[in-house]
Short mmCIF file of C-alpha atoms and ligand atoms in Angstrom, two decimals:
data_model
loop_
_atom_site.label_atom_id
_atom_site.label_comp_id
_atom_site.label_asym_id
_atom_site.label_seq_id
_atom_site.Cartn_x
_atom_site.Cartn_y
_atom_site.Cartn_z
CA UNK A 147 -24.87 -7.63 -44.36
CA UNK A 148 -21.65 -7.22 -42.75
CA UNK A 149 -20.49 -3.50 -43.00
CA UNK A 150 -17.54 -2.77 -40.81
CA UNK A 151 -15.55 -5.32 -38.43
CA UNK A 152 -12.98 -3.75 -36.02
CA UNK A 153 -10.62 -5.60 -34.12
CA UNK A 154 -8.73 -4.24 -30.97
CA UNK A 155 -6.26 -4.94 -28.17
CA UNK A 156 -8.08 -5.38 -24.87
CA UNK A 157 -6.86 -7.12 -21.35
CA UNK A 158 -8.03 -10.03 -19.90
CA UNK A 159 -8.63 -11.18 -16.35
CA UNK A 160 -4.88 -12.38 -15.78
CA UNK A 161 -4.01 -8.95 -17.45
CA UNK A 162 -2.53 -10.22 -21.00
CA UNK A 163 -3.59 -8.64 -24.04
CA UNK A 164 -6.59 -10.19 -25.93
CA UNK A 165 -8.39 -9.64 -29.22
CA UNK A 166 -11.72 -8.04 -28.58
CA UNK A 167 -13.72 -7.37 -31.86
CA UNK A 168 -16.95 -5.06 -33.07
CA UNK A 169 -18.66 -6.27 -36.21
CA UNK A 170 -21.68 -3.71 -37.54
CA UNK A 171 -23.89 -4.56 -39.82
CA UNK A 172 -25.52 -2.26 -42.43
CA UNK A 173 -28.59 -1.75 -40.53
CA UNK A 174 -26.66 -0.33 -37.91
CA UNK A 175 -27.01 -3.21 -35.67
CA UNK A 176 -23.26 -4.08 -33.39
CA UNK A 177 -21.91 -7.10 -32.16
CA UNK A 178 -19.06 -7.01 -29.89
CA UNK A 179 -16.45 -9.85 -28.38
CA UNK A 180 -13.81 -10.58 -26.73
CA UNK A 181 -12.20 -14.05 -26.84
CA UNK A 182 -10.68 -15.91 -23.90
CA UNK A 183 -7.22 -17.85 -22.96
CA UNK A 184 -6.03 -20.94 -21.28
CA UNK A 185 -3.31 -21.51 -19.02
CA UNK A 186 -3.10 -25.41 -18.82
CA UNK A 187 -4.50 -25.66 -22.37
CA UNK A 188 -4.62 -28.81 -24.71
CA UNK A 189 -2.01 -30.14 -27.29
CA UNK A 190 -4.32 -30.39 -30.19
CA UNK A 191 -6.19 -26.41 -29.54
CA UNK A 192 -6.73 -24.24 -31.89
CA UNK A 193 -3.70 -21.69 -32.14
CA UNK A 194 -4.07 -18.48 -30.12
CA UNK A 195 -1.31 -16.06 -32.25
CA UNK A 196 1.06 -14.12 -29.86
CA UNK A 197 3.50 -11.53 -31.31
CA UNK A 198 6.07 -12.81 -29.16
CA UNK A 199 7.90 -9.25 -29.44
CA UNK A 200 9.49 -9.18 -25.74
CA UNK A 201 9.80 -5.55 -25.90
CA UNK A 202 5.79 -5.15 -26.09
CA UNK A 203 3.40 -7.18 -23.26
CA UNK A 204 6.52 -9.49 -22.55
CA UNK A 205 5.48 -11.23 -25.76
CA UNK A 206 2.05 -11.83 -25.30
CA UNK A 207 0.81 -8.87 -27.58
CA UNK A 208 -1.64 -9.89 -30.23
CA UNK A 209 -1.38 -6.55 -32.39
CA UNK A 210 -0.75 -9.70 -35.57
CA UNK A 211 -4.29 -11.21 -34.26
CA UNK A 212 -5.93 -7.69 -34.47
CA UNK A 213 -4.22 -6.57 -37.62
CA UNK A 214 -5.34 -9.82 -39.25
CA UNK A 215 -8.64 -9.15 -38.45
CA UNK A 216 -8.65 -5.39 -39.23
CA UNK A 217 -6.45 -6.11 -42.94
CA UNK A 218 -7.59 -9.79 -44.51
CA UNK A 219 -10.40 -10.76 -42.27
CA UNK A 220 -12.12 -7.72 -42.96
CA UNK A 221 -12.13 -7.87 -46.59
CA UNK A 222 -13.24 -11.17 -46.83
CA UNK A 223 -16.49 -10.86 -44.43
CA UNK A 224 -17.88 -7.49 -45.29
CA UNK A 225 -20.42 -7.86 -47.35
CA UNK A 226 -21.52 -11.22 -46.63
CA UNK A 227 -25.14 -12.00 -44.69
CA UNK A 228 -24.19 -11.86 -40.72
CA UNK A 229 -27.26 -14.41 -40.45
CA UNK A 230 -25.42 -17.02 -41.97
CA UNK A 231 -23.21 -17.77 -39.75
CA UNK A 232 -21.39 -20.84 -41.88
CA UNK A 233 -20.40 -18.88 -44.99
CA UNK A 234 -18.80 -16.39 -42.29
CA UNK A 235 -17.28 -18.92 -40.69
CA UNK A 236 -16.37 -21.24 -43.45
CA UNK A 237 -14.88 -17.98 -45.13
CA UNK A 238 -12.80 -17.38 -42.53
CA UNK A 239 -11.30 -20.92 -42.14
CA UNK A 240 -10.61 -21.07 -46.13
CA UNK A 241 -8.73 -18.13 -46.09
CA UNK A 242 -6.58 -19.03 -42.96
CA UNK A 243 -5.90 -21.96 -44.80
CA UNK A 244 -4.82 -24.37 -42.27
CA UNK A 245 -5.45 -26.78 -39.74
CA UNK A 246 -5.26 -25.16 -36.49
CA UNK A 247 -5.67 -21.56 -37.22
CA UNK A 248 -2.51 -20.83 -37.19
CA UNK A 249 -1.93 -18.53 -40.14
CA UNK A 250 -4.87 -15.21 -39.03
CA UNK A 251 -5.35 -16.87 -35.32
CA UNK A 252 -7.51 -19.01 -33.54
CA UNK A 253 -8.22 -15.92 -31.45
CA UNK A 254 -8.82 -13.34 -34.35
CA UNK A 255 -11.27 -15.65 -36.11
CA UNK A 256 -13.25 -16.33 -32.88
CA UNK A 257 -13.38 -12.79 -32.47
CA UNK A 258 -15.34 -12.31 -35.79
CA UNK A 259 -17.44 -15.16 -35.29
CA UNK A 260 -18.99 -14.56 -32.23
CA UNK A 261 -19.49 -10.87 -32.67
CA UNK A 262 -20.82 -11.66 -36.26
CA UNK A 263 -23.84 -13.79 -34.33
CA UNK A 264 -24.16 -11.09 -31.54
CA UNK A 265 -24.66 -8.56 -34.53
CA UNK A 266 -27.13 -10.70 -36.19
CA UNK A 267 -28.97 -11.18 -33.30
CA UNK A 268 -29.25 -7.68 -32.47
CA UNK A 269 -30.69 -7.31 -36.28
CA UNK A 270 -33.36 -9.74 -35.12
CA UNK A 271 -33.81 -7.53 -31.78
CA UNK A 272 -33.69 -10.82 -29.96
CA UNK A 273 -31.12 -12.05 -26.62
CA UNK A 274 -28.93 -13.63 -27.80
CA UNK A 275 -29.51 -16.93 -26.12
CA UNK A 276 -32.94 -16.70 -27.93
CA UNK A 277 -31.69 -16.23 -31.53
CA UNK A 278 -29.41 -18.96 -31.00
CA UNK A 279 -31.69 -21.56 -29.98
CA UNK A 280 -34.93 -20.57 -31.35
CA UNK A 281 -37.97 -21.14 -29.22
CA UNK A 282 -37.14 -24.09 -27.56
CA UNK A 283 -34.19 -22.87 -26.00
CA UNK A 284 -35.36 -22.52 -22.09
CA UNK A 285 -32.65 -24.85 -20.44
CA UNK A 286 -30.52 -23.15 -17.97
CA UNK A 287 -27.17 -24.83 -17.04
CA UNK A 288 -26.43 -26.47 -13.48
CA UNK A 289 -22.93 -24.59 -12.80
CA UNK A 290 -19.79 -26.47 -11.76
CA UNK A 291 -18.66 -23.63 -9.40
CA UNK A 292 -14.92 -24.12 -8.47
CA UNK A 293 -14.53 -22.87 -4.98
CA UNK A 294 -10.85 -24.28 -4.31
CA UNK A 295 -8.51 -24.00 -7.64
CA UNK A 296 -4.91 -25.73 -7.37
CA UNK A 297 -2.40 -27.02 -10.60
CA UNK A 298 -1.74 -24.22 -12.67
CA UNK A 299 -4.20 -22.11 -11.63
CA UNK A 300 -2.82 -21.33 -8.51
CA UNK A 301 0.91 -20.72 -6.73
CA UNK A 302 0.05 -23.29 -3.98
CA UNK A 303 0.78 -27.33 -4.10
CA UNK A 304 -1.99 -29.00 -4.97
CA UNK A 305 -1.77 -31.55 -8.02
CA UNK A 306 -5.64 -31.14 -9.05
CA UNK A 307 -6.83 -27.89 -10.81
CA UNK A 308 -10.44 -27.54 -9.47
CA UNK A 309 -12.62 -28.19 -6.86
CA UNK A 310 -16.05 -27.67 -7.97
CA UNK A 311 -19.57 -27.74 -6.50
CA UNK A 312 -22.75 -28.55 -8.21
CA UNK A 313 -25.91 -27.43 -6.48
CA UNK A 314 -27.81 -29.81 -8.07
CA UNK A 315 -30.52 -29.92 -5.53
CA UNK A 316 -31.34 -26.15 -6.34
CA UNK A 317 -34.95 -25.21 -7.76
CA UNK A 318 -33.53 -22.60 -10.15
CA UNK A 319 -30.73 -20.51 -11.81
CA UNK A 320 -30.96 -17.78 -9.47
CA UNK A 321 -31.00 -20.33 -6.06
CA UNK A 322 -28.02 -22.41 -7.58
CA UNK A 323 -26.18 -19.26 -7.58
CA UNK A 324 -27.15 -18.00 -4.03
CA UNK A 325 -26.76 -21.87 -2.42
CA UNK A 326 -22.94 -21.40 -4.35
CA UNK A 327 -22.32 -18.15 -2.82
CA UNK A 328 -23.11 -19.21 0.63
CA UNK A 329 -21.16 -22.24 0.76
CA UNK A 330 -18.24 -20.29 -0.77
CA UNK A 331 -18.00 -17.54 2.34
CA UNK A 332 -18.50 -20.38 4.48
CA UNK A 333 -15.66 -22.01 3.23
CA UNK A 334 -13.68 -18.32 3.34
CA UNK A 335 -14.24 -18.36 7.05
CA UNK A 336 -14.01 -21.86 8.00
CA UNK A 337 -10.48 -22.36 5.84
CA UNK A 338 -9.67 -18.52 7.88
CA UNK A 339 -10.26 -20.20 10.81
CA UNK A 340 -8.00 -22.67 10.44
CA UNK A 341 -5.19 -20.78 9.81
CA UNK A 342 -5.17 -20.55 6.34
CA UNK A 343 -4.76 -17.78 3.29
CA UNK A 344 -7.76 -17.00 1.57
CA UNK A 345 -6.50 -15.57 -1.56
CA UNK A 346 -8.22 -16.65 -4.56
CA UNK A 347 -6.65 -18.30 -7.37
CA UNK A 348 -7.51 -17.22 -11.34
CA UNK A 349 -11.25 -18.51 -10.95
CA UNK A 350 -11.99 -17.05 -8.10
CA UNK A 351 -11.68 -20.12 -6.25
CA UNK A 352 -9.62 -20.56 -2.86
CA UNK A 353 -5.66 -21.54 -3.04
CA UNK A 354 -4.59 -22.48 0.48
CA UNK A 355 -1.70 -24.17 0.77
CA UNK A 356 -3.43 -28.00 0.44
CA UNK A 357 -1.37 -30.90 -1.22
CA UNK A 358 -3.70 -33.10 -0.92
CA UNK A 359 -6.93 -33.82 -2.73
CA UNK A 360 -8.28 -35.22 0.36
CA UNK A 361 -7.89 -31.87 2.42
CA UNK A 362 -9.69 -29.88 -0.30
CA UNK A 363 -12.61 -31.87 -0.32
CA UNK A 364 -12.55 -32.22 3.45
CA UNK A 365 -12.74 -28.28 3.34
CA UNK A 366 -15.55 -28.15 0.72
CA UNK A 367 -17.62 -31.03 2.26
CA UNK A 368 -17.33 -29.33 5.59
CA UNK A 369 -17.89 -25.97 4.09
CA UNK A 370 -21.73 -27.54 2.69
CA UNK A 371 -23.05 -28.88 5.73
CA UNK A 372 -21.85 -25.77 7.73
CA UNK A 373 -24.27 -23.95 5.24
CA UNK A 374 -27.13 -26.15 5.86
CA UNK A 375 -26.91 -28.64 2.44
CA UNK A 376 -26.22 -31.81 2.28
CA UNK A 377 -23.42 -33.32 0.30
CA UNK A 378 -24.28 -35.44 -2.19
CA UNK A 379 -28.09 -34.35 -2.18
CA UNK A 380 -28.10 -30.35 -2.46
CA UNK A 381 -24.13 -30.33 -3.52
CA UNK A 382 -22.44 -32.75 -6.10
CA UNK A 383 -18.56 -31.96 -6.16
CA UNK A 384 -17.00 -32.47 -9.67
CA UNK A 385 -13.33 -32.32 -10.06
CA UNK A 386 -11.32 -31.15 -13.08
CA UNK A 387 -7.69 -32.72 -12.33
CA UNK A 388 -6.13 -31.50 -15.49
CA UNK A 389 -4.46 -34.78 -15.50
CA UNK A 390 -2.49 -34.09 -18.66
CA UNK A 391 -0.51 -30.91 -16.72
CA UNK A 392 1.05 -33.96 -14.72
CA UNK A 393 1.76 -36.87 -16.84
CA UNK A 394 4.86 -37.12 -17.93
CA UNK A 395 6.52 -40.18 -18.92
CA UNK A 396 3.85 -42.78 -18.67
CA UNK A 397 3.37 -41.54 -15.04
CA UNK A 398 1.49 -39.11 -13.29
CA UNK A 399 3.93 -36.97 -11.16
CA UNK A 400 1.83 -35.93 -8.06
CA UNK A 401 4.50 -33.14 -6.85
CA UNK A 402 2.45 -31.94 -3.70
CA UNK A 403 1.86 -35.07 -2.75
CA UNK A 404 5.87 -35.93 -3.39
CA UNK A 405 4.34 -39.12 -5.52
CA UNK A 406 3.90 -41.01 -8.59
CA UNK A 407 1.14 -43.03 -9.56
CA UNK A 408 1.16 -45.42 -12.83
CA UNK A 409 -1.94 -45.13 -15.12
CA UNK A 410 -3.44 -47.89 -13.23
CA UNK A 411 -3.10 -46.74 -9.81
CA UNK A 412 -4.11 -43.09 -11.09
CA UNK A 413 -7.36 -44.32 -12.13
CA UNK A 414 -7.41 -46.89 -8.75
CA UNK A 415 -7.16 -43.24 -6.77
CA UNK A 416 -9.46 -41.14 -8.63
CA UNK A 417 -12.17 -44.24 -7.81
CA UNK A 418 -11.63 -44.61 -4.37
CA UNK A 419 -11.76 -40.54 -4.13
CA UNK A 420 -15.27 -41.17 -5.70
CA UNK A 421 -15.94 -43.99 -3.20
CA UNK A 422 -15.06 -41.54 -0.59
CA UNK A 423 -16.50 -38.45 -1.53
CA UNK A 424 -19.62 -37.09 -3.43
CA UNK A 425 -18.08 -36.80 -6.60
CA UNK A 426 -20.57 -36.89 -9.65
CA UNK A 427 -17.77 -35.29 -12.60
CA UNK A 428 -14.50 -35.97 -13.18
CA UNK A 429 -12.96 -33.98 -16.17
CA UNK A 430 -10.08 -34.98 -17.88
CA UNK A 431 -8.99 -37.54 -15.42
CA UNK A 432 -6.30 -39.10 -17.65
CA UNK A 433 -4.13 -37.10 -19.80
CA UNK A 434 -4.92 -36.10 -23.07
CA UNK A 435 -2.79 -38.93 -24.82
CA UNK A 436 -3.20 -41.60 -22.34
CA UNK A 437 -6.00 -43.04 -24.21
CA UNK A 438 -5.28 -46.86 -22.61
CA UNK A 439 -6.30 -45.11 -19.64
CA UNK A 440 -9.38 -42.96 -20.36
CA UNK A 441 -10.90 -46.43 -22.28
CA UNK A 442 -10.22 -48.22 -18.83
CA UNK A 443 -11.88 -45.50 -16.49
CA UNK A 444 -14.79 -45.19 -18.82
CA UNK A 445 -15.33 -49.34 -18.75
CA UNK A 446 -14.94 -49.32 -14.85
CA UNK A 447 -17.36 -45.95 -14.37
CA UNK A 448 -18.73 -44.66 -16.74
CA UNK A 449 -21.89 -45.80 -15.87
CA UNK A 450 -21.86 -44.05 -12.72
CA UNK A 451 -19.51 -41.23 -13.35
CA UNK A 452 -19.46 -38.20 -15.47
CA UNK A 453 -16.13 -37.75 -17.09
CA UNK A 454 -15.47 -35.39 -19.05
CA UNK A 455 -13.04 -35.07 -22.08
CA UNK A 456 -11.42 -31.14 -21.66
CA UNK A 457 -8.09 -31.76 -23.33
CA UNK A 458 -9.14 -35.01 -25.19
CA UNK A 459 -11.14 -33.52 -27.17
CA UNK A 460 -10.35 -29.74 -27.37
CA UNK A 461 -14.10 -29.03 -28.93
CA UNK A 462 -13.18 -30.83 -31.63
CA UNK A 463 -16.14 -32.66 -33.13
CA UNK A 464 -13.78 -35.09 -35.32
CA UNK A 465 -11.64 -35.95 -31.88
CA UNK A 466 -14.82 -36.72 -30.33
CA UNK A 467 -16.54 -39.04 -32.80
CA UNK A 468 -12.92 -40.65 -31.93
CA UNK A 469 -13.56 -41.15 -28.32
CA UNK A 470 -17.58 -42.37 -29.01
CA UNK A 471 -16.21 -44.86 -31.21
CA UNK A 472 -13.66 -45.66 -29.28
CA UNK A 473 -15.56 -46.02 -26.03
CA UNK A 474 -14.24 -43.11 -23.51
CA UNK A 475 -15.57 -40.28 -21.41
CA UNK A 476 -19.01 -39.72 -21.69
CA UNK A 477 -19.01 -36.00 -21.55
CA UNK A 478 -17.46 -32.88 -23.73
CA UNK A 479 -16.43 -30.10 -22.52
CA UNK A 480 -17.31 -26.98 -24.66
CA UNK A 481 -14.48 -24.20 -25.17
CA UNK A 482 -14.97 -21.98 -28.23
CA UNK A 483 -11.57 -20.84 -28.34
CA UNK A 484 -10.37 -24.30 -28.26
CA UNK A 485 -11.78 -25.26 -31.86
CA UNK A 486 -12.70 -20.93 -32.75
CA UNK A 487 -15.87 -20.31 -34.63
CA UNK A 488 -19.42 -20.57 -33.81
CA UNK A 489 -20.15 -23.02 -36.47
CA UNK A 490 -17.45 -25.95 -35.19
CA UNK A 491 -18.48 -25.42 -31.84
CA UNK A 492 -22.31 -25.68 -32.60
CA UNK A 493 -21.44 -29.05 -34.57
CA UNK A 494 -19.28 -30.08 -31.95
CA UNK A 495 -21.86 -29.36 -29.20
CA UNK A 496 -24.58 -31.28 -31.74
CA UNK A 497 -22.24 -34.74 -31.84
CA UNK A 498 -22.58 -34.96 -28.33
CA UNK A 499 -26.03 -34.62 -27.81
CA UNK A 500 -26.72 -37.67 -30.83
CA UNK A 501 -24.11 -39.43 -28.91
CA UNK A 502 -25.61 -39.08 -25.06
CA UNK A 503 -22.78 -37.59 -24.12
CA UNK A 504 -23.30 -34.52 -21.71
CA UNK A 505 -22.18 -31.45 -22.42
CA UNK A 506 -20.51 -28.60 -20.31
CA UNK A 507 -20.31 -25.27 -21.65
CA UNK A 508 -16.91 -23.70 -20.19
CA UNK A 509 -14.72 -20.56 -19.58
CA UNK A 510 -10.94 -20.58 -19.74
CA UNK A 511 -9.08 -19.44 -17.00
CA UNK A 512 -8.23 -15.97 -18.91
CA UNK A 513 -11.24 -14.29 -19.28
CA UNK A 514 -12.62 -10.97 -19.73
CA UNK A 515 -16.40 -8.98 -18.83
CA UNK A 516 -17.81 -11.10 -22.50
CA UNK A 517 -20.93 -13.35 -21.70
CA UNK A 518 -21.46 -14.77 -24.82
CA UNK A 519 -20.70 -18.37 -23.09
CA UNK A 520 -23.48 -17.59 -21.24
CA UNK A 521 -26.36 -17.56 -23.89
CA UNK A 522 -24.42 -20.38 -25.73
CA UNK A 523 -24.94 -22.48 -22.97
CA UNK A 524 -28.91 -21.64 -22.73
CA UNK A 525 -29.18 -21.25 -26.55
CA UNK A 526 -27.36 -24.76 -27.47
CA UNK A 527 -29.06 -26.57 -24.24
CA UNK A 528 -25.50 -27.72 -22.62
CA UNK A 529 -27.49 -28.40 -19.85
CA UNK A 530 -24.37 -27.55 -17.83
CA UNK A 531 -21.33 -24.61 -17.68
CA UNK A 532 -18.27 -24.42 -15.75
CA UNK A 533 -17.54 -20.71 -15.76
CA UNK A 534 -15.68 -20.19 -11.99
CA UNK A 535 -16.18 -19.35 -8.87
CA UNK A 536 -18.59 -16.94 -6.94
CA UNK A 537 -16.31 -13.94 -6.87
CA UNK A 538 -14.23 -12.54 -9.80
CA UNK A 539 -16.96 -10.19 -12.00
CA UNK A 540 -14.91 -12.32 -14.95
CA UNK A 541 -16.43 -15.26 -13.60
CA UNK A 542 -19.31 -13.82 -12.14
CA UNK A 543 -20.07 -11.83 -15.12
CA UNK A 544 -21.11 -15.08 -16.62
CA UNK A 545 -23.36 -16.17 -13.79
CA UNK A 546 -25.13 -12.76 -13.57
CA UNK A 547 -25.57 -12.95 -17.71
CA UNK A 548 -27.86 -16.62 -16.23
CA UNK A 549 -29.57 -14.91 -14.03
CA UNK A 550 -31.10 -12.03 -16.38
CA UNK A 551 -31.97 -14.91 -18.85
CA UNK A 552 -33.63 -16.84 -16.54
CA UNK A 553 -35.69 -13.68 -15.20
CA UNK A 554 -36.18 -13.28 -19.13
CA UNK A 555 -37.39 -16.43 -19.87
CA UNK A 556 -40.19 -16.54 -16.52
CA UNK A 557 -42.40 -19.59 -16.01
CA UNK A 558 -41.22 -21.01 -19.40
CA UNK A 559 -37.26 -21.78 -17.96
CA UNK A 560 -36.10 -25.01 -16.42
CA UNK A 561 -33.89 -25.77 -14.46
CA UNK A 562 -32.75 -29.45 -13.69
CA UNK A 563 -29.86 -30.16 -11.27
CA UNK A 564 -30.45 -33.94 -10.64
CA UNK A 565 -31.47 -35.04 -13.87
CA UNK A 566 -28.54 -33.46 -16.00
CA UNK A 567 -25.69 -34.17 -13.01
CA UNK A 568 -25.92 -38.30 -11.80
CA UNK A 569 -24.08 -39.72 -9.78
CA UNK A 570 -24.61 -43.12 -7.84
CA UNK A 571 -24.01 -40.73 -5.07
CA UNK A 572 -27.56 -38.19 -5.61
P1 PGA B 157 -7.59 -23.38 -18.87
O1 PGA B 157 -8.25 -24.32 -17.76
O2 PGA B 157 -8.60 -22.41 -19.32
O3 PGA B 157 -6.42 -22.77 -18.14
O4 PGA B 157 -7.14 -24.31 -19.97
C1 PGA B 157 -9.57 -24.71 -17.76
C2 PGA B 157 -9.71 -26.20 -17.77
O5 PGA B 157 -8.72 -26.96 -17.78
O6 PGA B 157 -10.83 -26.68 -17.79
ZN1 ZN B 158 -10.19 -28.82 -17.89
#
């Protein structure tokens, strides 16, 4: 049984306070998490709860998030079994009492909930990966590794958020990783080369100075043959546009490219990019609300195009069942501080699956060292993650996490780039 739960103040990657939380059972066994943050998040998320006192963290302090999990939180979960994860998490949601969260936090509840299972696991003296997914679990994910990050990721022009490779031609974990890594410092020296910075943007990614979609993926493309792959055999790309950061008004406002594109000619562009280019994923290509749109894309592509719903769906498994019924994307992605417990996430991750939809495990672009994203996505077979680029130890934190369990796991793991990422392209 829950014993103690203790809730502090930690900083994330972008260095804003986050809610990082030990639960300890009375066994002895500990849990600990911290919980992520978005920067170009979704309308219909879970609430994160900020102080916004401007005096403290320029009003990004989440002392209420902590003390709400140290005060009422607290009380309500100790004492209850940390191996059943519902009445934790269903406990937790009564006594927040509404929709979003909003009341004790999105982020304090997530807190408990994933250090809760970390605990229990730890009672069971298994990874937690393992006591997640029981004996099956043995899938590792194909990463979406974004190597050039733009929108509001970045201080440089470009409309689209990420620029991801897939190496979906890799043999393992542990050789997706390495092929990543090499095509990343390729690109480094080949975009140095040309004259441009090589900062990197919150995922790690590159943020040169591109406004054009065109010139990114010129730059990646180049940057995988220059390693020795070939595009579109050892490398899908997969874009996340973000597409809802630049709708506005029934349009989509390209302001790098100085343009603005109707629904119709945004999808029209984001095809003949796919014609062009290698592109197996396209997440949230239409704006969250632009539903006309997403049902149109899906029709026209679907069949040969991932797309996944980021924003659409916000790991909700009730907005999903919306968008099977109602015929658009054909992915989810999966971010458990968009919805915030275990339990809605695991439900949400389950719809999918019954549906055929793919799933992506993800990070958000605040992050801290926490891996538990890691074992999700191995423990609830997601078959894929998007957790950043190959540089950042928050991103790469994640990616390292793979690699133990896929040294843990041995001859049993599997790995399976082509058949979980299609593309007419592969
Ligand atoms: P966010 O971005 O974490 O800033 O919301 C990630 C994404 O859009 O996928
Ligand atoms: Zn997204």
């Amino acid at each position: 049984a829950i014993s103690r739960v203790h809730a502090r103040q930690i900083l994330d990657s972008r260095g804003n306070p986050s809610v990082e939380v030990d639960v300890e059972l009375a066994d002895g066994s500990r849990g600990r998490a911290a919980v992520p943050s978005g920067a170009s998040t979704g309308a219909n998320e879970a609430v994160e709860l900020r102080d916004g006192d401007p005096r403290r963290f320029h009003g990004k302090g989440v002392g209420q998030a902590v003390a709400h999990v140290n005060g009422e939180i607290a009380t309500a979960v100790t004492g209850l079994d940390a191996e059943d994860q519902a009445t934790v998490d269903a406990t937790m949601i009564e006594l927040d009492g509404t929709k979003d969260k909003g009341r004790l936090g999105a982020n304090a509840i997530l807190g408990v909930s994933l250090a809760t299972v970390k605990a229990a696991a730890e009672a069971h003296r298994q990874p937690l990966f393992r006591y997640v997914g029981g004996v099956g679990a043995r899938l590792l994910p194909v990463p979406m590794m974004n190597i050039v990050n733009g929108g509001a990721h970045a201080d440089n022009p470009l409309d689209f958020q990420e620029f991801m490779i897939a190496p979906v031609g890799a043999t393992s974990f542990f050789e997706a990783v390495r092929m990543g890594s090499e095509v990343f410092h390729t690109l480094r020296r080949s975009l140095a080369e040309a004259g441009h910075n090589v900062n990197v943007g919150d995922e790690g990614g590159f943020a040169p100075a591109f406004t054009t979609a065109d010139e990114a993926l010129d730059f990646v493309l180049l940057a995988i043959e220059q390693s020795g792959y070939r595009a579109g055999a050892d490398f899908a790309i997969c874009l996340d546009p973000a597409s809802s950061e630049f709708f506005t008004d029934g349009h989509y406002a390209y302001a790098g490219e100085g343009l603005t594109r109707t629904s119709d000619e945004h999808i029209d562009y984001l095809l003949d990019l796919a014609r062009r280019y290698p592109i197996a994923s396209i997440e949230d290509p239409m704006a969250e609300d632009d539903f006309t749109g997403w049902k149109r894309l899906t029709a026209e592509a679907g069949d040969r195009l991932q797309l996944v719903g980021d924003d659409v769906f916000c790991t909700d498994a009730d907005r999903l069942l919306d968008g099977i019924e109602g015929g658009y994307a054909n992915a989810i992605l999966v971010k458990v501080n968009q919805i915030g417990t275990l339990t809605e996430t695991i439900r949400t991750v389950e719809t999918a699956h019954k549906a055929g939809y793919r799933v992506v495990m993800s990070h958000r672009s605040g992050e801290t060292e926490d891996t538990t994203i890691a074992d999700l996505a191995v423990g609830l077979g997601c078959g894929q993650i998007k957790t950043g680029s190959l540089s950042r130890s928050d991103r790469t934190a994640k990616y390292n996490q793979l690699i133990r369990i896929e040294e843990e796991l041995g001859g049993s793991s599997e790995f399976d780039g082509r058949g979980v990422v299609r593309g007419d392209h592969l």
